[in-house]
Amino acid sequence: EEQRVALEKQKEEQRVVLEKQNEEQRVALEKQKEEQRVELEKQKEEQRVALEKQKEEQRVELEKQNEEHEAQIQRLRAELFATPKIQQAEEQFNRTQPPARQLHTVSDISNEPP
């Protein structure tokens, strides 16, 4: 009888130890899962912020390029229409044409309604 009681006591102690270990493992796993979830959210937010920053930098760069291109177009237009040779050639060409067939200048055409 003493052996049986001792055996049952030993079994109960082992059961308690196993339950305690199981609970500790469960808590550790939950903690690990929560840490992973928090880390993943942190990484997602960092990626989102980096992507927004990259998009804003690209937008600013494109805006800058557009402004540069527009300024270049304006300079080229000004140079083209300010060049004396082009003005002289246009005037000479218009003088040599008969009045009925006189061609319009570029500036005349651009000012005419469609």
Coordinates of N, CA and C in Angstrom, one line a residue:
E1 N 0.8 -1.2 0.0 CA 0.0 0.0 0.0 C 0.9 1.3 0.0
E2 N 1.9 1.2 0.8 CA 2.8 2.4 0.8 C 3.5 2.6 -0.5
Q3 N 3.8 1.5 -1.2 CA 4.4 1.7 -2.6 C 3.4 2.3 -3.5
R4 N 2.2 1.8 -3.4 CA 1.1 2.4 -4.3 C 0.9 3.9 -4.0
V5 N 0.9 4.3 -2.8 CA 0.7 5.6 -2.4 C 1.9 6.5 -2.9
A6 N 3.1 5.9 -2.7 CA 4.3 6.6 -3.1 C 4.3 6.8 -4.7
L7 N 3.9 5.7 -5.4 CA 3.8 5.8 -6.8 C 2.8 6.8 -7.3
E8 N 1.7 6.9 -6.7 CA 0.6 7.9 -7.0 C 1.1 9.3 -6.7
K9 N 1.8 9.4 -5.6 CA 2.4 10.7 -5.3 C 3.4 11.2 -6.3
Q10 N 4.2 10.2 -6.7 CA 5.3 10.5 -7.7 C 4.6 10.9 -9.1
K11 N 3.6 10.1 -9.4 CA 2.8 10.4 -10.7 C 2.2 11.8 -10.6
E12 N 1.6 12.2 -9.5 CA 1.0 13.5 -9.3 C 2.1 14.6 -9.4
E13 N 3.2 14.4 -8.8 CA 4.3 15.4 -8.9 C 4.8 15.6 -10.3
Q14 N 4.9 14.5 -11.1 CA 5.3 14.5 -12.5 C 4.3 15.3 -13.3
R15 N 3.0 15.0 -13.0 CA 1.9 15.6 -13.7 C 2.0 17.2 -13.5
V16 N 2.2 17.6 -12.3 CA 2.2 19.0 -11.9 C 3.4 19.6 -12.6
V17 N 4.6 18.9 -12.6 CA 5.8 19.5 -13.3 C 5.5 19.6 -14.8
L18 N 4.9 18.6 -15.4 CA 4.6 18.6 -16.9 C 3.6 19.8 -17.2
E19 N 2.6 19.9 -16.4 CA 1.7 21.0 -16.6 C 2.3 22.4 -16.5
K20 N 3.2 22.5 -15.5 CA 4.0 23.7 -15.3 C 4.9 24.0 -16.6
Q21 N 5.5 23.0 -17.0 CA 6.4 23.1 -18.2 C 5.6 23.5 -19.5
N22 N 4.4 22.8 -19.6 CA 3.5 23.1 -20.7 C 3.1 24.6 -20.7
E23 N 2.7 25.0 -19.5 CA 2.2 26.4 -19.4 C 3.4 27.4 -19.7
E24 N 4.6 27.1 -19.2 CA 5.7 28.0 -19.5 C 6.0 28.0 -21.0
Q25 N 5.9 26.9 -21.7 CA 6.1 26.8 -23.1 C 5.0 27.6 -23.9
R26 N 3.8 27.4 -23.4 CA 2.7 28.1 -24.0 C 2.9 29.6 -23.9
V27 N 3.2 30.1 -22.7 CA 3.5 31.5 -22.5 C 4.6 32.0 -23.3
A28 N 5.7 31.2 -23.4 CA 6.9 31.6 -24.2 C 6.5 31.7 -25.7
L29 N 5.7 30.8 -26.2 CA 5.3 30.8 -27.6 C 4.4 32.0 -27.9
E30 N 3.5 32.3 -27.0 CA 2.6 33.5 -27.1 C 3.5 34.8 -27.2
K31 N 4.5 34.8 -26.3 CA 5.3 36.0 -26.2 C 6.1 36.1 -27.5
Q32 N 6.6 35.0 -28.0 CA 7.4 35.0 -29.3 C 6.5 35.4 -30.4
K33 N 5.3 34.9 -30.5 CA 4.4 35.3 -31.6 C 4.1 36.8 -31.5
E34 N 3.9 37.3 -30.4 CA 3.6 38.7 -30.2 C 4.8 39.6 -30.6
E35 N 6.0 39.1 -30.3 CA 7.2 39.8 -30.7 C 7.4 39.8 -32.2
Q36 N 7.1 38.7 -32.8 CA 7.2 38.6 -34.2 C 6.1 39.5 -34.9
R37 N 4.9 39.5 -34.4 CA 3.9 40.3 -34.9 C 4.3 41.8 -34.9
V38 N 4.8 42.2 -33.7 CA 5.2 43.6 -33.5 C 6.3 43.9 -34.5
E39 N 7.3 43.0 -34.7 CA 8.4 43.3 -35.6 C 7.9 43.4 -37.0
L40 N 7.0 42.5 -37.4 CA 6.5 42.5 -38.7 C 5.7 43.8 -39.0
E41 N 4.9 44.3 -38.0 CA 4.3 45.6 -38.2 C 5.3 46.7 -38.3
K42 N 6.3 46.7 -37.5 CA 7.4 47.7 -37.6 C 8.0 47.7 -39.0
Q43 N 8.3 46.5 -39.5 CA 8.9 46.4 -40.8 C 8.0 47.0 -41.9
K44 N 6.7 46.6 -41.8 CA 5.7 47.1 -42.8 C 5.7 48.6 -42.8
E45 N 5.6 49.2 -41.6 CA 5.6 50.6 -41.5 C 6.8 51.3 -42.0
E46 N 8.0 50.7 -41.8 CA 9.2 51.2 -42.3 C 9.2 51.2 -43.8
Q47 N 8.7 50.1 -44.4 CA 8.6 49.9 -45.8 C 7.7 51.0 -46.4
R48 N 6.5 51.1 -45.7 CA 5.5 52.1 -46.2 C 6.1 53.5 -46.2
V49 N 6.8 53.9 -45.1 CA 7.4 55.2 -45.0 C 8.5 55.4 -46.1
A50 N 9.3 54.3 -46.3 CA 10.4 54.4 -47.3 C 9.8 54.5 -48.7
L51 N 8.7 53.8 -49.0 CA 8.1 53.9 -50.3 C 7.5 55.3 -50.5
E52 N 6.8 55.8 -49.5 CA 6.3 57.2 -49.6 C 7.4 58.2 -49.8
K53 N 8.5 58.1 -49.1 CA 9.6 59.0 -49.3 C 10.2 58.9 -50.7
Q54 N 10.3 57.6 -51.2 CA 10.8 57.4 -52.6 C 9.8 58.0 -53.6
K55 N 8.5 57.8 -53.4 CA 7.6 58.4 -54.4 C 7.6 59.9 -54.4
E56 N 7.8 60.5 -53.2 CA 7.9 62.0 -53.1 C 9.1 62.5 -53.7
E57 N 10.2 61.8 -53.5 CA 11.5 62.2 -54.2 C 11.4 62.1 -55.7
Q58 N 10.7 61.0 -56.2 CA 10.5 60.9 -57.6 C 9.6 62.0 -58.2
R59 N 8.6 62.3 -57.4 CA 7.7 63.4 -57.8 C 8.4 64.7 -57.9
V60 N 9.2 65.0 -56.9 CA 10.0 66.2 -56.9 C 11.0 66.3 -58.1
E61 N 11.6 65.1 -58.3 CA 12.6 65.1 -59.4 C 11.9 65.3 -60.8
L62 N 10.7 64.6 -60.9 CA 10.0 64.8 -62.2 C 9.5 66.3 -62.4
E63 N 9.1 66.9 -61.3 CA 8.7 68.3 -61.3 C 9.9 69.1 -61.7
K64 N 11.0 68.9 -61.2 CA 12.2 69.6 -61.5 C 12.6 69.4 -62.9
Q65 N 12.5 68.2 -63.4 CA 12.8 67.9 -64.8 C 11.8 68.7 -65.7
N66 N 10.5 68.6 -65.4 CA 9.5 69.3 -66.2 C 9.8 70.8 -66.3
E67 N 10.2 71.4 -65.1 CA 10.5 72.8 -65.1 C 11.7 73.1 -66.0
E68 N 12.7 72.3 -65.9 CA 13.9 72.4 -66.7 C 13.6 72.3 -68.2
H69 N 12.8 71.3 -68.5 CA 12.4 71.1 -69.9 C 11.6 72.3 -70.4
E70 N 10.7 72.8 -69.6 CA 9.8 73.9 -70.0 C 10.7 75.2 -70.2
A71 N 11.7 75.4 -69.3 CA 12.6 76.5 -69.5 C 13.4 76.4 -70.7
Q72 N 13.8 75.2 -71.0 CA 14.6 74.9 -72.2 C 13.8 75.2 -73.4
I73 N 12.6 74.7 -73.4 CA 11.7 75.0 -74.6 C 11.5 76.5 -74.8
Q74 N 11.3 77.2 -73.7 CA 11.1 78.7 -73.8 C 12.3 79.3 -74.3
R75 N 13.5 78.9 -73.9 CA 14.8 79.5 -74.4 C 14.9 79.2 -75.9
L76 N 14.6 78.0 -76.3 CA 14.8 77.6 -77.7 C 13.8 78.4 -78.5
R77 N 12.6 78.6 -78.1 CA 11.6 79.4 -78.8 C 12.1 80.8 -78.9
A78 N 12.6 81.4 -77.8 CA 13.1 82.7 -77.9 C 14.2 82.9 -78.8
E79 N 15.1 81.9 -78.8 CA 16.3 81.9 -79.7 C 15.9 81.8 -81.1
L80 N 15.0 80.9 -81.4 CA 14.5 80.7 -82.7 C 13.9 81.9 -83.3
F81 N 13.0 82.6 -82.6 CA 12.3 83.7 -83.2 C 13.1 85.0 -83.0
A82 N 14.2 85.0 -82.2 CA 15.0 86.2 -82.1 C 16.2 86.1 -83.1
T83 N 16.4 85.0 -83.7 CA 17.5 84.9 -84.6 C 17.3 85.8 -85.9
P84 N 18.2 86.8 -86.1 CA 18.0 87.7 -87.2 C 18.0 87.0 -88.6
K85 N 18.7 86.0 -88.7 CA 18.8 85.3 -90.0 C 17.4 84.7 -90.4
I86 N 16.8 84.1 -89.4 CA 15.4 83.5 -89.6 C 14.4 84.6 -89.9
Q87 N 14.5 85.7 -89.2 CA 13.6 86.8 -89.4 C 13.8 87.4 -90.8
Q88 N 15.1 87.6 -91.2 CA 15.4 88.1 -92.5 C 15.0 87.1 -93.6
A89 N 15.2 85.9 -93.4 CA 14.8 84.9 -94.4 C 13.3 84.9 -94.6
E90 N 12.6 84.9 -93.5 CA 11.1 85.0 -93.5 C 10.6 86.2 -94.3
E91 N 11.2 87.3 -93.9 CA 10.8 88.6 -94.6 C 11.2 88.6 -96.1
Q92 N 12.3 88.1 -96.4 CA 12.8 88.0 -97.8 C 11.9 87.1 -98.6
F93 N 11.6 85.9 -98.0 CA 10.7 85.0 -98.6 C 9.3 85.6 -98.9
N94 N 8.8 86.3 -97.9 CA 7.5 86.9 -98.1 C 7.5 88.0 -99.1
R95 N 8.6 88.7 -99.2 CA 8.7 89.8 -100.2 C 8.8 89.2 -101.6
T96 N 9.4 88.0 -101.8 CA 9.6 87.5 -103.1 C 8.3 86.7 -103.6
Q97 N 7.4 86.5 -102.7 CA 6.2 85.8 -103.2 C 5.2 86.8 -103.7
P98 N 4.4 86.4 -104.7 CA 3.3 87.3 -105.2 C 2.3 87.5 -104.1
P99 N 1.7 88.6 -104.0 CA 0.8 88.9 -102.9 C -0.3 87.9 -102.7
A100 N -0.9 87.4 -103.8 CA -2.0 86.4 -103.7 C -1.6 85.1 -103.1
R101 N -0.3 84.8 -103.3 CA 0.2 83.5 -102.8 C 1.1 83.7 -101.6
Q102 N 1.1 84.8 -101.0 CA 2.0 85.1 -99.8 C 1.8 84.1 -98.7
L103 N 2.8 83.5 -98.2 CA 2.7 82.5 -97.2 C 2.7 83.2 -95.8
H104 N 2.0 82.6 -94.9 CA 2.0 83.1 -93.5 C 3.3 82.8 -92.8
T105 N 3.6 83.7 -91.9 CA 4.7 83.4 -91.0 C 4.3 82.5 -89.9
V106 N 5.2 81.9 -89.2 CA 4.9 81.0 -88.1 C 4.1 81.7 -87.1
S107 N 4.5 82.9 -86.8 CA 3.8 83.7 -85.8 C 2.4 84.0 -86.3
D108 N 2.2 84.3 -87.5 CA 0.8 84.5 -88.1 C 0.0 83.3 -87.9
I109 N 0.5 82.2 -88.2 CA -0.2 80.9 -88.2 C -0.6 80.6 -86.7
S110 N 0.3 80.8 -85.8 CA 0.1 80.5 -84.4 C -1.0 81.4 -83.8
N111 N -1.1 82.6 -84.4 CA -2.1 83.6 -83.9 C -3.5 83.5 -84.5
E112 N -3.5 82.7 -85.6 CA -4.8 82.6 -86.3 C -5.7 81.6 -85.5
P113 N -7.0 81.9 -85.6 CA -7.9 80.9 -85.0 C -7.9 79.6 -85.8
P114 N -8.1 78.5 -85.3 CA -8.1 77.2 -86.1 C -9.3 77.2 -87.0

